[in-house]
Tab-separated table of C-alpha atoms in Angstrom:
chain	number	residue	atom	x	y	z
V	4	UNK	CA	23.301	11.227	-3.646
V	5	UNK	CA	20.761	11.475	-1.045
V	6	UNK	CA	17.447	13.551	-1.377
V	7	UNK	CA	16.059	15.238	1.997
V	8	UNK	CA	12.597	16.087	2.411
V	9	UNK	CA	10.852	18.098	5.389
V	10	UNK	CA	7.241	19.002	6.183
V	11	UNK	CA	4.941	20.314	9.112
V	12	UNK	CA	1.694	19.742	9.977
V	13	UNK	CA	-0.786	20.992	12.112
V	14	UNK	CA	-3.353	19.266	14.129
V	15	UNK	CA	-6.006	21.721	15.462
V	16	UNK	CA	-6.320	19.194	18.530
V	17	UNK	CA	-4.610	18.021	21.660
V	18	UNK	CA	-1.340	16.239	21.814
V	19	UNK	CA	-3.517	13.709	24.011
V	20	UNK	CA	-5.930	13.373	21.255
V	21	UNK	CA	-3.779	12.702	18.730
V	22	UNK	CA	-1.200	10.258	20.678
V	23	UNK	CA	-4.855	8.303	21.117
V	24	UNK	CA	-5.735	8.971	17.503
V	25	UNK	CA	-2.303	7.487	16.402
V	26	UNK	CA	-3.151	3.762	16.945
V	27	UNK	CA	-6.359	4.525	15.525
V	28	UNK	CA	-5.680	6.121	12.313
V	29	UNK	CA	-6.056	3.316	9.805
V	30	UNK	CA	-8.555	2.789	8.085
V	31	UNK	CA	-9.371	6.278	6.534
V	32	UNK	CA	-10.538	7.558	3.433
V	33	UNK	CA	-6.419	7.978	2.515
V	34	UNK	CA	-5.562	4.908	3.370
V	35	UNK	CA	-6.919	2.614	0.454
V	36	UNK	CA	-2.637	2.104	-0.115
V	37	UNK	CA	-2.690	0.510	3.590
V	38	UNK	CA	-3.061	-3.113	2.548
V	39	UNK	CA	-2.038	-4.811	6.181
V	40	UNK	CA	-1.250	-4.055	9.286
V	41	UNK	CA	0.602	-5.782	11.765
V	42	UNK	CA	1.726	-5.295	15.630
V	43	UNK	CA	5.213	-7.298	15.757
V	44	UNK	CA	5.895	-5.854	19.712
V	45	UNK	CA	5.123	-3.402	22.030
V	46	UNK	CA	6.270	-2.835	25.719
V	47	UNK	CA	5.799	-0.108	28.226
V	48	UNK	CA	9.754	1.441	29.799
V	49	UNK	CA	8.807	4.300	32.661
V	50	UNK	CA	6.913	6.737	30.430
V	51	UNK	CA	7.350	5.397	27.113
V	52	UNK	CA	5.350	3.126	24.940
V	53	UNK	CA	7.603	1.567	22.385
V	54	UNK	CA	6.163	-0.459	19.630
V	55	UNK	CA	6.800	-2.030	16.256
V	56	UNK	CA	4.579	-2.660	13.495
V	57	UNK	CA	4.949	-3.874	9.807
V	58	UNK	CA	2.997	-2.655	7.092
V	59	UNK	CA	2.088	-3.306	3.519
V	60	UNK	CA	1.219	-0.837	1.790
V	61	UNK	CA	1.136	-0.362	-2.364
V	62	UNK	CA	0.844	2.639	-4.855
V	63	UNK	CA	0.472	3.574	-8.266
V	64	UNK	CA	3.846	3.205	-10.178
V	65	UNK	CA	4.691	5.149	-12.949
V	66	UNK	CA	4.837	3.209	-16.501
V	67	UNK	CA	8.357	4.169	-16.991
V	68	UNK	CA	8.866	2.770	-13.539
V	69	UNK	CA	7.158	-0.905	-13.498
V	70	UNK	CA	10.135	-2.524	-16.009
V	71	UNK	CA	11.910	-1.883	-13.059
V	72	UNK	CA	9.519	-3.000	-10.093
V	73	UNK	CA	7.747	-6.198	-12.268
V	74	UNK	CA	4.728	-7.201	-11.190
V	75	UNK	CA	5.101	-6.929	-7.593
V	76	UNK	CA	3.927	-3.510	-6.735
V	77	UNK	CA	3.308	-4.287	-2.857
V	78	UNK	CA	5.722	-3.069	-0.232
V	79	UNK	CA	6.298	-4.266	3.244
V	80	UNK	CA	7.043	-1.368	5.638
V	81	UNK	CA	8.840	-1.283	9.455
V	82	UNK	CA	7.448	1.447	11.745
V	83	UNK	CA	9.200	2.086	15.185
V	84	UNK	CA	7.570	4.341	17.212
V	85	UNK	CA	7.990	6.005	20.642
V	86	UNK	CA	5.108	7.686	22.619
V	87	UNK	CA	6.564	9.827	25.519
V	88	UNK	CA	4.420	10.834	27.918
V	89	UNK	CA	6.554	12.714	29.844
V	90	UNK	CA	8.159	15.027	27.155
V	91	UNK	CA	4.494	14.105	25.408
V	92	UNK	CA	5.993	13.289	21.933
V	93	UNK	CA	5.254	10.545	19.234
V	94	UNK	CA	8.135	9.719	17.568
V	95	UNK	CA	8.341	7.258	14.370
V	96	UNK	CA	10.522	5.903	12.650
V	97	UNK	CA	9.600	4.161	9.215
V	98	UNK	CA	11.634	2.488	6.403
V	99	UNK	CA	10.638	0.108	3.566
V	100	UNK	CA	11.994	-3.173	3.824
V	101	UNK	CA	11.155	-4.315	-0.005
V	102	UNK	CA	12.520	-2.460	-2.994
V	103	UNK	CA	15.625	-1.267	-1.016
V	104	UNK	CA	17.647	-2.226	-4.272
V	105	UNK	CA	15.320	0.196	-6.391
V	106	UNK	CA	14.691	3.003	-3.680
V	107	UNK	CA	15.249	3.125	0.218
V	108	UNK	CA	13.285	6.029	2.420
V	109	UNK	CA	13.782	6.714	5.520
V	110	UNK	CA	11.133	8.400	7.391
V	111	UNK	CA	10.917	10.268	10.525
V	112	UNK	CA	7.729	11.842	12.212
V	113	UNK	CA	7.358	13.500	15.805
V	114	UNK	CA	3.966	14.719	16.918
V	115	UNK	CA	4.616	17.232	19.772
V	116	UNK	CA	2.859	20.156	21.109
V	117	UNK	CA	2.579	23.392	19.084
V	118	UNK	CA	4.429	25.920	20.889
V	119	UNK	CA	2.411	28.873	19.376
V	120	UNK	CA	-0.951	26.979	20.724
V	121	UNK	CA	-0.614	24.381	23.183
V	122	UNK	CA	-3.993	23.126	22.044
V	123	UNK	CA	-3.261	22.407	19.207
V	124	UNK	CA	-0.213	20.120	17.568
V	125	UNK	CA	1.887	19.493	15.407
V	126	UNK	CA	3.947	16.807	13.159
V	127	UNK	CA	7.592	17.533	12.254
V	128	UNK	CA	8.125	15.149	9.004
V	129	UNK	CA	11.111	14.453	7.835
V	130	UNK	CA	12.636	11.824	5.052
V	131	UNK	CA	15.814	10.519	3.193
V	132	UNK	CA	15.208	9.458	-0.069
V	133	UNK	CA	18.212	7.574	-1.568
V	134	UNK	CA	18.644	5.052	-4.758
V	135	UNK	CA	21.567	3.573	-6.245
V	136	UNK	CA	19.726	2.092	-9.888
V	137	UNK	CA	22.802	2.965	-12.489
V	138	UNK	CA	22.014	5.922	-14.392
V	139	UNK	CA	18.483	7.181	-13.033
V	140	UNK	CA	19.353	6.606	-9.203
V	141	UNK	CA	18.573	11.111	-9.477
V	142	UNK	CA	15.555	11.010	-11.138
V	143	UNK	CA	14.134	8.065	-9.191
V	144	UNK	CA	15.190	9.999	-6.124
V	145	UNK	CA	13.239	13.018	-7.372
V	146	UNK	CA	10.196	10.506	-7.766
V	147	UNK	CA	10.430	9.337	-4.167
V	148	UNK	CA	11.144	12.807	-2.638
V	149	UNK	CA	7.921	14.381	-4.464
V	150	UNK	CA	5.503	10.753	-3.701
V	151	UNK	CA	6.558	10.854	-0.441
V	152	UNK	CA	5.110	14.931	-0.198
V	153	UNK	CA	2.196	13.772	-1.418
V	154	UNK	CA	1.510	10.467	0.808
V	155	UNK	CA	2.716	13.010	3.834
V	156	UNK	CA	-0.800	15.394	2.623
V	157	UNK	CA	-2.939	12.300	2.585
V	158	UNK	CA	-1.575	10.929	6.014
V	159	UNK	CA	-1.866	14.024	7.456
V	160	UNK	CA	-5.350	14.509	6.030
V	161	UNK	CA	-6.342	10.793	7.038
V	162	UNK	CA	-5.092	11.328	10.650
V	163	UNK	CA	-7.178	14.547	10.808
V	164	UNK	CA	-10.642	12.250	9.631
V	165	UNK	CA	-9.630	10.119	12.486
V	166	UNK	CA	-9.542	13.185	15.271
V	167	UNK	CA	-12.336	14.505	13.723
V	168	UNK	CA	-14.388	11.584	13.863
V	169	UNK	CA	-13.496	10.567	17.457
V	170	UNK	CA	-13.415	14.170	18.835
V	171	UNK	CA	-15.956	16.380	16.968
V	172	UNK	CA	-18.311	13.721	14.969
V	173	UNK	CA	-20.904	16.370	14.587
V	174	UNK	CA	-18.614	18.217	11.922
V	175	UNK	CA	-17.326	15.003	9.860
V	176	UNK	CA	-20.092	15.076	7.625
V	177	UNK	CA	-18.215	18.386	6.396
V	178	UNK	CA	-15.019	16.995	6.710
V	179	UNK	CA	-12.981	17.740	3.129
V	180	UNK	CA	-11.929	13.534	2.534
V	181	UNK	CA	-15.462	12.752	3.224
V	182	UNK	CA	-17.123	16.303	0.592
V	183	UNK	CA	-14.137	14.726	-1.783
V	184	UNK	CA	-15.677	11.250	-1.824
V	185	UNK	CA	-19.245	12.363	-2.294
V	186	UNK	CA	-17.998	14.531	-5.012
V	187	UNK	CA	-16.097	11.559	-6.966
V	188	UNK	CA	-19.221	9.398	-6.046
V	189	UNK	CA	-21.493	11.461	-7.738
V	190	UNK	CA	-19.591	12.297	-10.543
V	191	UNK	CA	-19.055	8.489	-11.257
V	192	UNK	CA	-22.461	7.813	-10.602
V	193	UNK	CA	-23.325	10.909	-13.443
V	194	UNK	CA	-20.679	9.028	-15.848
V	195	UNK	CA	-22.225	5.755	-15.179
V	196	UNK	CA	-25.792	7.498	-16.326
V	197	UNK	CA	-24.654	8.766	-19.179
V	198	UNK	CA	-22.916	5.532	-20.717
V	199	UNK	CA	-25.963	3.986	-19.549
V	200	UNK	CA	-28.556	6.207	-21.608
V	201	UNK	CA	-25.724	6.891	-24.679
V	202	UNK	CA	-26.820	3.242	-26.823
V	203	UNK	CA	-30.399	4.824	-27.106
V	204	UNK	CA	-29.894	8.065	-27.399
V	205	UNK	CA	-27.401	7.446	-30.137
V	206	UNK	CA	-29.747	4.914	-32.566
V	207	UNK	CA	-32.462	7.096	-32.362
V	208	UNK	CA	-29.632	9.597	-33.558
V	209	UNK	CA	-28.647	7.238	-36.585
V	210	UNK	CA	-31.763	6.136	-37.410
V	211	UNK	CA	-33.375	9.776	-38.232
């Protein structure tokens, strides 16, 4: 059985913008998972930029998930992708070459105008999610389908740093990735505090 996910995005900026943003979107603050990035070939037919790039990339895998992975938690990725600039589309296509035994998604993205705003864009997302592990091939499926919603928020979020911070760098400092990492900042900075001034406060405690 074969799980099918679909999304859609929106990019409040021009498909131009974001076909230029698209080569430039790692690193970002949701991209910690991107671990390398490689161009294997590109080449230029009419109107069309067609490239190919492999990726590692790594996540957080559940504990009743890592008997089954080991220790190797890294995964190498292929992305195809197509920019149009006649039809102006971005079209990828992405699948993970390790762990196919385990899992095996198939991604697809295209980044085309929005017809309700032509200034603005959008991403039409759309996966296969497939495993064939005896007896929790469903459930691992159901993993895949709802990690691969959540990556699509953070690439979509990380994608709209990189536009913001190439097209309207006076508003990043408000950006939400960038308000989310001061926030985490200072609340580990408040933790580290605390632990640091617990030991004293807690002898003087014992000793009265």
């Amino acid at each position: 059985m074969v799980k099918f996910v679909a999304t859609t995005s929106l990019f409040k900026y021009t498909w131009e913008q974001v076909a230029i943003s698209f080569w430039q979107r790692y690193p970002n603050p949701n991209s910690k998972h991107v671990l390398t990035e490689d161009v294997i070939s590109r080449q230029i037919d009419g109107d069309k930029i067609i490239s190919r790039r492999m990726l590692t990339k790594t996540n957080k895998i559940p504990k009743w998930g890592e008997k089954l992975v080991g220790q190797n938690k890294n995964v190498l990725i292929v992305e195809e992708s197509v920019v149009d600039m006649s039809q102006k589309t971005v079209t990828t296509y992405t699948r993970n070459l390790g762990l196919q035994k385990i899992m095996s998604i198939e991604e697809k993205c295209v980044y085309k105008i929005n017809p309700e705003n032509p200034a603005w864009t959008i991403c039409e997302r759309t996966a296969f999610v497939s495993s064939c592990v005896f007896g929790v091939a469903s459930a691992l499926e159901v993993f895949g389908a709802k990690r691969f919603q959540s990556n699509a928020k953070k690439a979509t979020q990380g994608l709209d740093f990189v536009l913001t911070s190439l097209f309207r760098s006076d508003h990043l400092k408000d950006h939400p990735l960038l308000v989310s990492t001061k926030i985490k900042d200072t609340a580990r900075k408040a933790a580290e505090m605390a632990k640091s001034k617990a030991p004293p406060i807690l002898s003087r405690a014992s000793s009265t």
